[in-house]
C-alpha cells in the first residue's frame, strides 16, 4: 500500500492504536494515507487535525461540497489520483446530484472551469487555488483582491487558501510515499463537523 513499511491495525498498540481507533472506518479500516504515518504516530495526529480543521469544521462558512471540490481540483493538478478518487466520492455525496458531480469532474480533469456548473465566486476561488498550486511564488496581492471583488470575504479566502495548502501537503505525502487505494474504502470522511475532536470516518 506504500513504499515504506506500515503497521496494520491488528499489529498496532499504544498511541498508534488509540489514533487508529479515532480515525478508523467500518471493520477497523484505516485509510492508507493515515497508515502511511504509522511509524511516526505524532505526524498522523498532526495530519488528521489539519485535515479535520481545514475541511470538516463548523467554523467554516463555505459549503463543504465546495471545499471538497477545491481538494479534487488541487489533487488533479498535482496528479494525485489517490486523493482525487477519495475526495470526488466525498464531493459527490455532498452535492447529491450525480450529473452535476460528473460535470464538475470533467471540467476539473480538463482543467477547463469556464463551463463548469459553478457560479462566478466559486470559479474565482478555484482559479486562486490553481495558481497557488502550480505557481505559488507568483501569487500577488491582486489575487486576493480579485476574490474580494466577486464577493468572497477574507475569512472565506482563508478557507480556500488553507484547503489548497492542505491538499498540496496531502498530495505530496501520497505521491512521495507511493500510497495507493488497495484495501481502502473510497469516500469515507469525518462527517461529524459538530465535534472537531470526532475523527471517525463514515
XYZ file of N, CA and C in Angstrom:
606
model
N 0.810 -1.218 0.000
C 0.000 0.000 0.000
C 0.842 1.266 0.000
N 2.111 1.161 0.432
C 3.047 2.289 0.367
C 4.436 1.736 0.078
N 5.377 2.641 -0.223
C 6.761 2.228 -0.472
C 7.565 2.081 0.808
N 7.011 2.485 1.944
C 7.683 2.288 3.224
C 6.864 1.307 4.055
N 7.480 0.775 5.090
C 6.779 -0.148 5.969
C 5.680 0.577 6.738
N 4.592 -0.125 6.979
C 3.499 0.406 7.786
C 3.080 -0.634 8.807
N 2.347 -0.192 9.802
C 1.855 -1.074 10.858
C 0.349 -1.204 10.705
N -0.123 -2.416 10.588
C -1.554 -2.646 10.401
C -2.321 -2.342 11.682
N -3.629 -2.234 11.540
C -4.469 -2.028 12.731
C -4.263 -3.182 13.711
N -4.238 -4.396 13.197
C -4.133 -5.583 14.058
C -2.815 -5.608 14.829
N -1.762 -5.079 14.244
C -0.447 -5.105 14.893
C -0.153 -3.838 15.694
N -1.073 -2.900 15.690
C -0.812 -1.622 16.369
C -1.029 -1.743 17.872
N -0.388 -0.846 18.604
C -0.577 -0.795 20.055
C -0.227 0.604 20.544
N -0.532 0.860 21.806
C -0.187 2.135 22.413
C -0.831 3.314 21.714
N -0.042 4.393 21.536
C -0.568 5.618 20.938
C -1.079 5.381 19.526
N -0.384 4.535 18.772
C -0.823 4.272 17.400
C -2.206 3.635 17.395
N -2.446 2.661 18.250
C -3.766 2.023 18.294
C -4.834 3.047 18.676
N -4.520 3.915 19.618
C -5.501 4.942 20.022
C -5.832 5.869 18.856
N -4.818 6.243 18.071
C -5.065 7.101 16.909
C -5.852 6.346 15.840
N -5.480 5.097 15.584
C -6.233 4.296 14.626
C -7.700 4.211 15.034
N -7.948 4.025 16.329
C -9.326 3.927 16.797
C -10.094 5.233 16.572
N -9.376 6.349 16.549
C -10.037 7.641 16.309
C -10.360 7.852 14.835
N -9.515 7.332 13.934
C -9.680 7.646 12.512
C -10.298 6.503 11.705
N -10.502 5.350 12.306
C -10.916 4.173 11.537
C -12.345 4.302 11.022
N -12.608 3.526 9.981
C -13.943 3.388 9.432
C -14.508 2.023 9.773
N -15.449 1.534 8.960
C -16.049 0.218 9.223
C -15.003 -0.900 9.253
N -15.236 -1.883 10.126
C -14.365 -3.065 10.226
C -12.904 -2.706 10.481
N -12.686 -1.661 11.277
C -11.336 -1.211 11.646
C -10.512 -0.766 10.431
N -11.197 -0.374 9.345
C -10.472 0.077 8.160
C -9.828 1.435 8.418
N -8.530 1.538 8.132
C -7.787 2.795 8.251
C -7.297 3.169 6.860
N -7.635 4.377 6.403
C -7.186 4.805 5.080
C -5.668 4.710 4.973
N -5.202 4.306 3.804
C -3.768 4.119 3.608
C -2.969 5.397 3.815
N -3.557 6.553 3.523
C -2.829 7.799 3.741
C -2.533 7.996 5.226
N -3.457 7.581 6.089
C -3.214 7.671 7.531
C -2.230 6.581 7.971
N -2.381 5.382 7.407
C -1.490 4.293 7.775
C -0.042 4.588 7.362
N 0.135 5.437 6.347
C 1.497 5.759 5.913
C 2.281 6.489 7.000
N 1.578 7.042 7.999
C 2.227 7.731 9.121
C 2.530 6.801 10.296
N 2.250 5.509 10.162
C 2.210 4.643 11.339
C 3.547 4.519 12.072
N 4.658 4.739 11.388
C 5.954 4.670 12.065
C 6.240 5.924 12.887
N 5.464 6.975 12.667
C 5.575 8.226 13.427
C 4.172 8.715 13.754
N 3.528 8.123 14.765
C 2.139 8.460 15.059
C 1.892 9.951 15.277
N 2.901 10.671 15.787
C 2.687 12.099 16.020
C 2.423 12.846 14.715
N 3.016 12.384 13.602
C 2.750 13.076 12.339
C 1.356 12.732 11.816
N 0.856 11.525 12.119
C -0.534 11.204 11.780
C -1.497 12.106 12.537
N -1.197 12.315 13.809
C -2.057 13.164 14.636
C -2.104 14.588 14.078
N -0.939 15.114 13.681
C -0.903 16.445 13.103
C -1.634 16.513 11.780
N -1.445 15.495 10.948
C -2.113 15.450 9.645
C -3.624 15.423 9.826
N -4.094 14.563 10.726
C -5.540 14.422 10.882
C -6.162 15.691 11.443
N -5.479 16.336 12.372
C -6.007 17.585 12.928
C -6.114 18.640 11.832
N -5.089 18.765 11.009
C -5.117 19.748 9.929
C -6.251 19.437 8.954
N -6.393 18.180 8.596
C -7.449 17.759 7.675
C -8.834 18.088 8.233
N -9.064 17.690 9.471
C -10.389 17.896 10.059
C -10.694 19.391 10.204
N -9.731 20.166 10.643
C -9.985 21.580 10.913
C -10.082 22.403 9.638
N -9.335 22.020 8.584
C -9.427 22.759 7.317
C -10.696 22.428 6.545
N -11.082 21.158 6.557
C -12.131 20.696 5.648
C -13.452 20.360 6.336
N -13.413 19.963 7.588
C -14.614 19.456 8.259
C -14.800 20.130 9.619
N -15.020 21.407 9.621
C -15.168 22.135 10.879
C -16.339 23.102 10.759
N -17.117 23.227 11.820
C -18.276 24.115 11.786
C -17.883 25.580 11.687
N -16.612 25.910 11.952
C -16.175 27.291 11.822
C -16.074 27.754 10.377
N -16.058 26.819 9.426
C -16.044 27.187 8.014
C -17.417 27.688 7.597
N -17.447 28.627 6.657
C -18.734 29.122 6.149
C -18.966 28.747 4.691
N -17.923 28.437 3.948
C -18.121 27.955 2.587
C -18.698 26.542 2.633
N -19.538 26.186 1.667
C -20.140 24.846 1.672
C -19.080 23.754 1.638
N -19.331 22.697 2.364
C -18.359 21.605 2.436
C -18.131 20.969 1.064
N -19.193 20.877 0.252
C -19.020 20.276 -1.076
C -18.021 21.094 -1.894
N -18.065 22.426 -1.721
C -17.169 23.282 -2.496
C -15.726 23.134 -2.020
N -15.531 23.022 -0.715
C -14.180 22.794 -0.204
C -13.646 21.453 -0.709
N -14.504 20.438 -0.768
C -14.097 19.150 -1.342
C -13.767 19.304 -2.829
N -14.552 20.126 -3.527
C -14.321 20.362 -4.953
C -12.946 20.987 -5.172
N -12.583 21.952 -4.333
C -11.244 22.540 -4.403
C -10.197 21.453 -4.191
N -10.432 20.571 -3.219
C -9.492 19.485 -2.954
C -9.326 18.559 -4.138
N -10.421 18.242 -4.820
C -10.339 17.386 -6.011
C -9.545 18.097 -7.103
N -9.783 19.401 -7.268
C -9.076 20.168 -8.306
C -7.584 20.237 -8.018
N -7.233 20.585 -6.805
C -5.814 20.665 -6.436
C -5.145 19.307 -6.621
N -5.818 18.257 -6.206
C -5.249 16.908 -6.338
C -5.080 16.519 -7.795
N -6.035 16.915 -8.640
C -5.924 16.640 -10.067
C -4.744 17.395 -10.666
N -4.594 18.659 -10.294
C -3.464 19.449 -10.789
C -2.129 18.835 -10.370
N -2.100 18.251 -9.181
C -0.871 17.631 -8.674
C -0.681 16.195 -9.160
N -1.650 15.664 -9.903
C -1.546 14.290 -10.383
C -1.700 13.253 -9.294
N -2.432 13.595 -8.232
C -2.618 12.682 -7.102
C -3.964 11.963 -7.238
N -3.949 10.827 -7.929
C -5.191 10.106 -8.200
C -5.818 9.549 -6.924
N -4.988 9.208 -5.959
C -5.499 8.710 -4.672
C -6.468 9.729 -4.065
N -6.034 10.977 -3.939
C -6.877 11.997 -3.314
C -8.041 12.385 -4.212
N -7.845 12.367 -5.541
C -8.959 12.641 -6.449
C -10.076 11.633 -6.207
N -9.729 10.343 -6.166
C -10.766 9.318 -6.020
C -11.477 9.423 -4.674
N -10.711 9.572 -3.605
C -11.338 9.676 -2.283
C -12.241 10.898 -2.188
N -11.747 12.029 -2.610
C -12.482 13.269 -2.355
C -13.538 13.555 -3.412
N -13.409 12.973 -4.592
C -14.513 13.086 -5.543
C -15.743 12.370 -4.992
N -15.540 11.199 -4.395
C -16.689 10.485 -3.830
C -17.306 11.271 -2.669
N -16.452 11.911 -1.858
C -16.980 12.756 -0.794
C -17.755 13.929 -1.350
N -17.220 14.565 -2.390
C -17.911 15.686 -3.035
C -19.235 15.234 -3.642
N -19.219 14.096 -4.330
C -20.439 13.585 -4.959
C -21.543 13.373 -3.930
N -21.172 12.802 -2.793
C -22.161 12.560 -1.745
C -22.755 13.868 -1.246
N -21.902 14.884 -1.078
C -22.359 16.169 -0.555
C -23.161 16.955 -1.584
N -22.787 16.868 -2.859
C -23.523 17.582 -3.914
C -24.914 16.977 -4.075
N -24.997 15.645 -3.993
C -26.300 14.986 -4.087
C -26.911 15.022 -5.472
N -26.082 15.219 -6.503
C -26.563 15.301 -7.888
C -25.452 14.702 -8.749
N -25.636 13.454 -9.180
C -24.569 12.755 -9.891
C -24.194 13.438 -11.198
N -25.190 13.960 -11.918
C -24.899 14.618 -13.197
C -24.040 15.859 -12.980
N -24.383 16.639 -11.957
C -23.588 17.834 -11.669
C -22.185 17.446 -11.214
N -22.088 16.427 -10.372
C -20.783 15.970 -9.902
C -19.916 15.505 -11.057
N -20.504 14.765 -11.994
C -19.744 14.278 -13.146
C -19.298 15.442 -14.025
N -20.148 16.461 -14.163
C -19.770 17.635 -14.947
C -18.623 18.386 -14.277
N -18.666 18.470 -12.951
C -17.571 19.104 -12.222
C -16.270 18.333 -12.421
N -16.352 17.021 -12.339
C -15.129 16.216 -12.504
C -14.570 16.359 -13.915
N -15.445 16.373 -14.909
C -14.976 16.521 -16.286
C -14.263 17.858 -16.478
N -14.833 18.920 -15.908
C -14.205 20.243 -16.023
C -12.869 20.276 -15.294
N -12.809 19.640 -14.136
C -11.567 19.585 -13.356
C -10.494 18.809 -14.112
N -10.848 17.655 -14.645
C -9.861 16.826 -15.328
C -9.367 17.476 -16.613
N -10.229 18.278 -17.258
C -9.815 19.004 -18.457
C -9.115 20.310 -18.106
N -9.143 20.679 -16.820
C -8.622 21.968 -16.361
C -9.264 23.106 -17.144
N -10.591 22.989 -17.317
C -11.376 23.987 -18.033
C -12.608 24.298 -17.190
N -12.499 25.290 -16.330
C -13.576 25.556 -15.383
C -14.646 26.501 -15.910
N -14.393 27.143 -17.048
C -15.336 28.156 -17.545
C -16.737 27.587 -17.737
N -16.844 26.339 -18.181
C -18.161 25.753 -18.408
C -18.654 24.886 -17.272
N -17.944 24.884 -16.156
C -18.340 24.048 -15.016
C -19.595 24.597 -14.357
N -20.394 23.727 -13.735
C -21.596 24.192 -13.035
C -21.240 24.852 -11.705
N -20.603 26.014 -11.802
C -20.160 26.793 -10.653
C -20.521 28.250 -10.904
N -20.747 29.013 -9.826
C -21.006 30.439 -10.018
C -19.687 31.207 -10.076
N -19.778 32.506 -10.297
C -18.576 33.323 -10.507
C -17.660 33.304 -9.288
N -18.249 33.338 -8.090
C -17.431 33.288 -6.868
C -16.674 31.978 -6.785
N -17.369 30.895 -7.067
C -16.760 29.571 -6.966
C -15.650 29.388 -7.996
N -15.873 29.860 -9.216
C -14.841 29.758 -10.248
C -13.627 30.595 -9.864
N -13.861 31.780 -9.316
C -12.744 32.638 -8.903
C -11.922 31.956 -7.805
N -12.593 31.330 -6.854
C -11.885 30.614 -5.790
C -11.061 29.458 -6.333
N -11.613 28.755 -7.320
C -10.877 27.652 -7.943
C -9.665 28.181 -8.705
N -9.816 29.357 -9.339
C -8.686 29.955 -10.046
C -7.555 30.313 -9.097
N -7.926 30.840 -7.931
C -6.920 31.142 -6.897
C -6.222 29.859 -6.470
N -6.995 28.804 -6.243
C -6.415 27.523 -5.826
C -5.475 26.978 -6.894
N -5.839 27.152 -8.153
C -4.990 26.667 -9.239
C -3.637 27.373 -9.223
N -3.670 28.709 -9.140
C -2.413 29.454 -9.179
C -1.550 29.125 -7.965
N -2.167 29.025 -6.797
C -1.413 28.707 -5.590
C -0.783 27.318 -5.675
N -1.436 26.412 -6.387
C -0.922 25.045 -6.539
C 0.221 24.970 -7.537
N 0.055 25.599 -8.699
C 1.043 25.405 -9.777
C 2.061 26.537 -9.894
N 1.735 27.721 -9.339
C 2.652 28.860 -9.408
C 2.698 29.600 -8.070
N 3.013 28.921 -6.985
C 2.892 29.565 -5.670
C 3.725 30.828 -5.520
N 4.911 30.856 -6.104
C 5.776 32.035 -5.958
C 5.282 33.220 -6.772
N 4.317 32.993 -7.665
C 3.780 34.073 -8.498
C 2.573 34.760 -7.859
N 2.139 34.292 -6.692
C 0.981 34.896 -6.034
C 1.272 36.355 -5.678
N 0.272 37.212 -5.908
C 0.394 38.637 -5.585
C -0.872 39.089 -4.863
N -0.815 40.264 -4.270
C -1.951 40.768 -3.501
C -3.212 40.874 -4.362
N -3.050 41.167 -5.645
C -4.223 41.291 -6.522
C -5.001 39.986 -6.633
N -4.329 38.859 -6.401
C -5.041 37.577 -6.434
C -6.090 37.512 -5.327
N -5.761 38.069 -4.174
C -6.730 38.138 -3.075
C -7.774 39.203 -3.354
N -7.344 40.343 -3.856
C -8.289 41.425 -4.161
C -9.333 40.976 -5.175
N -8.927 40.140 -6.133
C -9.873 39.638 -7.139
C -10.966 38.794 -6.503
N -10.624 38.068 -5.449
C -11.633 37.267 -4.754
C -12.601 38.162 -3.989
N -12.101 39.225 -3.405
C -12.994 40.176 -2.732
C -13.979 40.786 -3.718
N -13.513 41.072 -4.931
C -14.361 41.724 -5.937
C -15.539 40.855 -6.348
N -15.412 39.542 -6.239
C -16.544 38.668 -6.591
C -17.388 38.323 -5.373
N -17.062 38.928 -4.208
C -17.922 38.774 -3.044
C -17.451 37.836 -1.967
N -16.253 37.313 -2.084
C -15.711 36.461 -1.022
C -15.115 37.346 0.063
N -15.430 37.036 1.320
C -14.829 37.815 2.392
C -13.493 37.197 2.795
N -12.763 37.894 3.646
C -11.403 37.446 3.949
C -11.369 36.105 4.670
N -12.376 35.823 5.496
C -12.434 34.516 6.146
C -12.640 33.404 5.139
N -13.479 33.636 4.137
C -13.696 32.637 3.090
C -12.438 32.460 2.237
N -11.734 33.564 1.983
C -10.470 33.471 1.246
C -9.477 32.615 2.028
N -9.443 32.802 3.341
C -8.568 31.983 4.176
C -8.943 30.511 4.088
N -10.240 30.203 4.078
C -10.668 28.805 3.940
C -10.144 28.206 2.640
N -10.288 28.925 1.534
C -9.807 28.439 0.236
C -8.296 28.243 0.277
N -7.603 29.206 0.867
C -6.146 29.111 0.992
C -5.740 27.875 1.775
N -6.386 27.650 2.903
C -5.985 26.543 3.770
C -6.322 25.184 3.178
N -7.469 25.075 2.509
C -7.817 23.807 1.864
C -6.831 23.512 0.737
N -6.479 24.539 -0.030
C -5.498 24.361 -1.101
C -4.155 23.911 -0.530
N -3.703 24.607 0.504
C -2.413 24.273 1.113
C -2.437 22.869 1.716
N -3.552 22.505 2.371
C -3.645 21.164 2.948
C -3.533 20.095 1.870
N -4.264 20.268 0.766
C -4.241 19.233 -0.256
C -2.874 19.132 -0.930
N -2.173 20.238 -1.085
C -0.806 20.148 -1.616
C 0.062 19.304 -0.678
N -0.110 19.490 0.620
C 0.613 18.674 1.598
C 0.208 17.201 1.492
N -1.094 16.949 1.475
C -1.574 15.563 1.419
C -1.139 14.885 0.131
N -1.237 15.600 -0.989
C -0.824 15.027 -2.277
C 0.638 14.633 -2.260
N 1.477 15.451 -1.664
C 2.903 15.146 -1.635
C 3.225 14.019 -0.658
N 2.414 13.880 0.374
C 2.549 12.717 1.250
C 2.273 11.445 0.460
N 1.173 11.450 -0.269
C 0.774 10.284 -1.058
C 1.789 9.982 -2.161
N 2.116 10.986 -2.959
C 2.984 10.776 -4.112
C 4.411 10.432 -3.701
N 4.873 11.015 -2.609
C 6.237 10.769 -2.166
C 6.440 9.434 -1.487
N 5.340 8.826 -1.011
C 5.449 7.538 -0.318
C 4.784 6.398 -1.089
N 4.267 6.694 -2.274
C 3.662 5.645 -3.087
C 2.399 5.065 -2.489
N 1.580 5.909 -1.861
C 0.341 5.433 -1.238
C -0.678 5.110 -2.326
N -1.299 3.941 -2.240
C -2.342 3.581 -3.201
C -3.643 3.256 -2.467
N -4.672 2.968 -3.221
C -6.004 2.766 -2.635
C -6.300 1.314 -2.285
N -5.328 0.406 -2.436
C -5.585 -1.010 -2.149
C -6.081 -1.182 -0.714
N -7.270 -1.750 -0.577
C -7.838 -2.003 0.742
C -8.613 -0.837 1.332
N -8.528 0.333 0.714
C -9.270 1.487 1.217
C -10.748 1.377 0.881
N -11.579 1.976 1.700
C -12.989 2.177 1.375
C -13.086 3.604 0.845
N -13.313 3.749 -0.444
C -13.236 5.055 -1.083
C -14.385 5.959 -0.638
N -14.024 7.180 -0.258
C -15.039 8.200 0.009
C -15.462 8.369 1.444
N -14.877 7.596 2.381
C -15.200 7.828 3.786
C -14.610 9.167 4.220
N -15.263 9.817 5.170
C -14.729 11.078 5.689
C -15.256 11.309 7.093
N -14.597 12.184 7.861
C -15.085 12.513 9.218
C -16.220 13.515 9.115
N -17.436 12.996 8.968
C -18.568 13.864 8.637
C -19.186 14.583 9.829
N -18.725 14.288 11.044
C -19.286 14.969 12.210
C -18.588 16.313 12.411
N -19.056 17.329 11.703
C -18.439 18.652 11.808
C -18.751 19.327 13.136
N -19.782 18.863 13.836
C -20.168 19.498 15.096
C -19.145 19.272 16.196
N -18.366 18.220 16.081
C -17.357 17.913 17.100
C -15.987 17.866 16.444
N -15.158 18.903 16.633
C -13.849 18.911 15.978
C -12.934 17.795 16.443
N -13.261 17.159 17.575
C -12.430 16.069 18.085
C -12.869 14.704 17.573
N -14.010 14.651 16.860
C -14.502 13.382 16.327
C -13.884 13.168 14.944
N -12.914 12.250 14.862
C -12.217 11.993 13.619
C -12.698 10.714 12.946
N -13.707 10.071 13.499
C -14.165 8.794 12.944
C -14.650 8.947 11.512
N -14.282 7.979 10.668
C -14.636 8.003 9.253
C -15.888 7.159 8.996
N -16.833 7.784 8.280
C -18.093 7.104 7.964
C -18.439 7.319 6.498
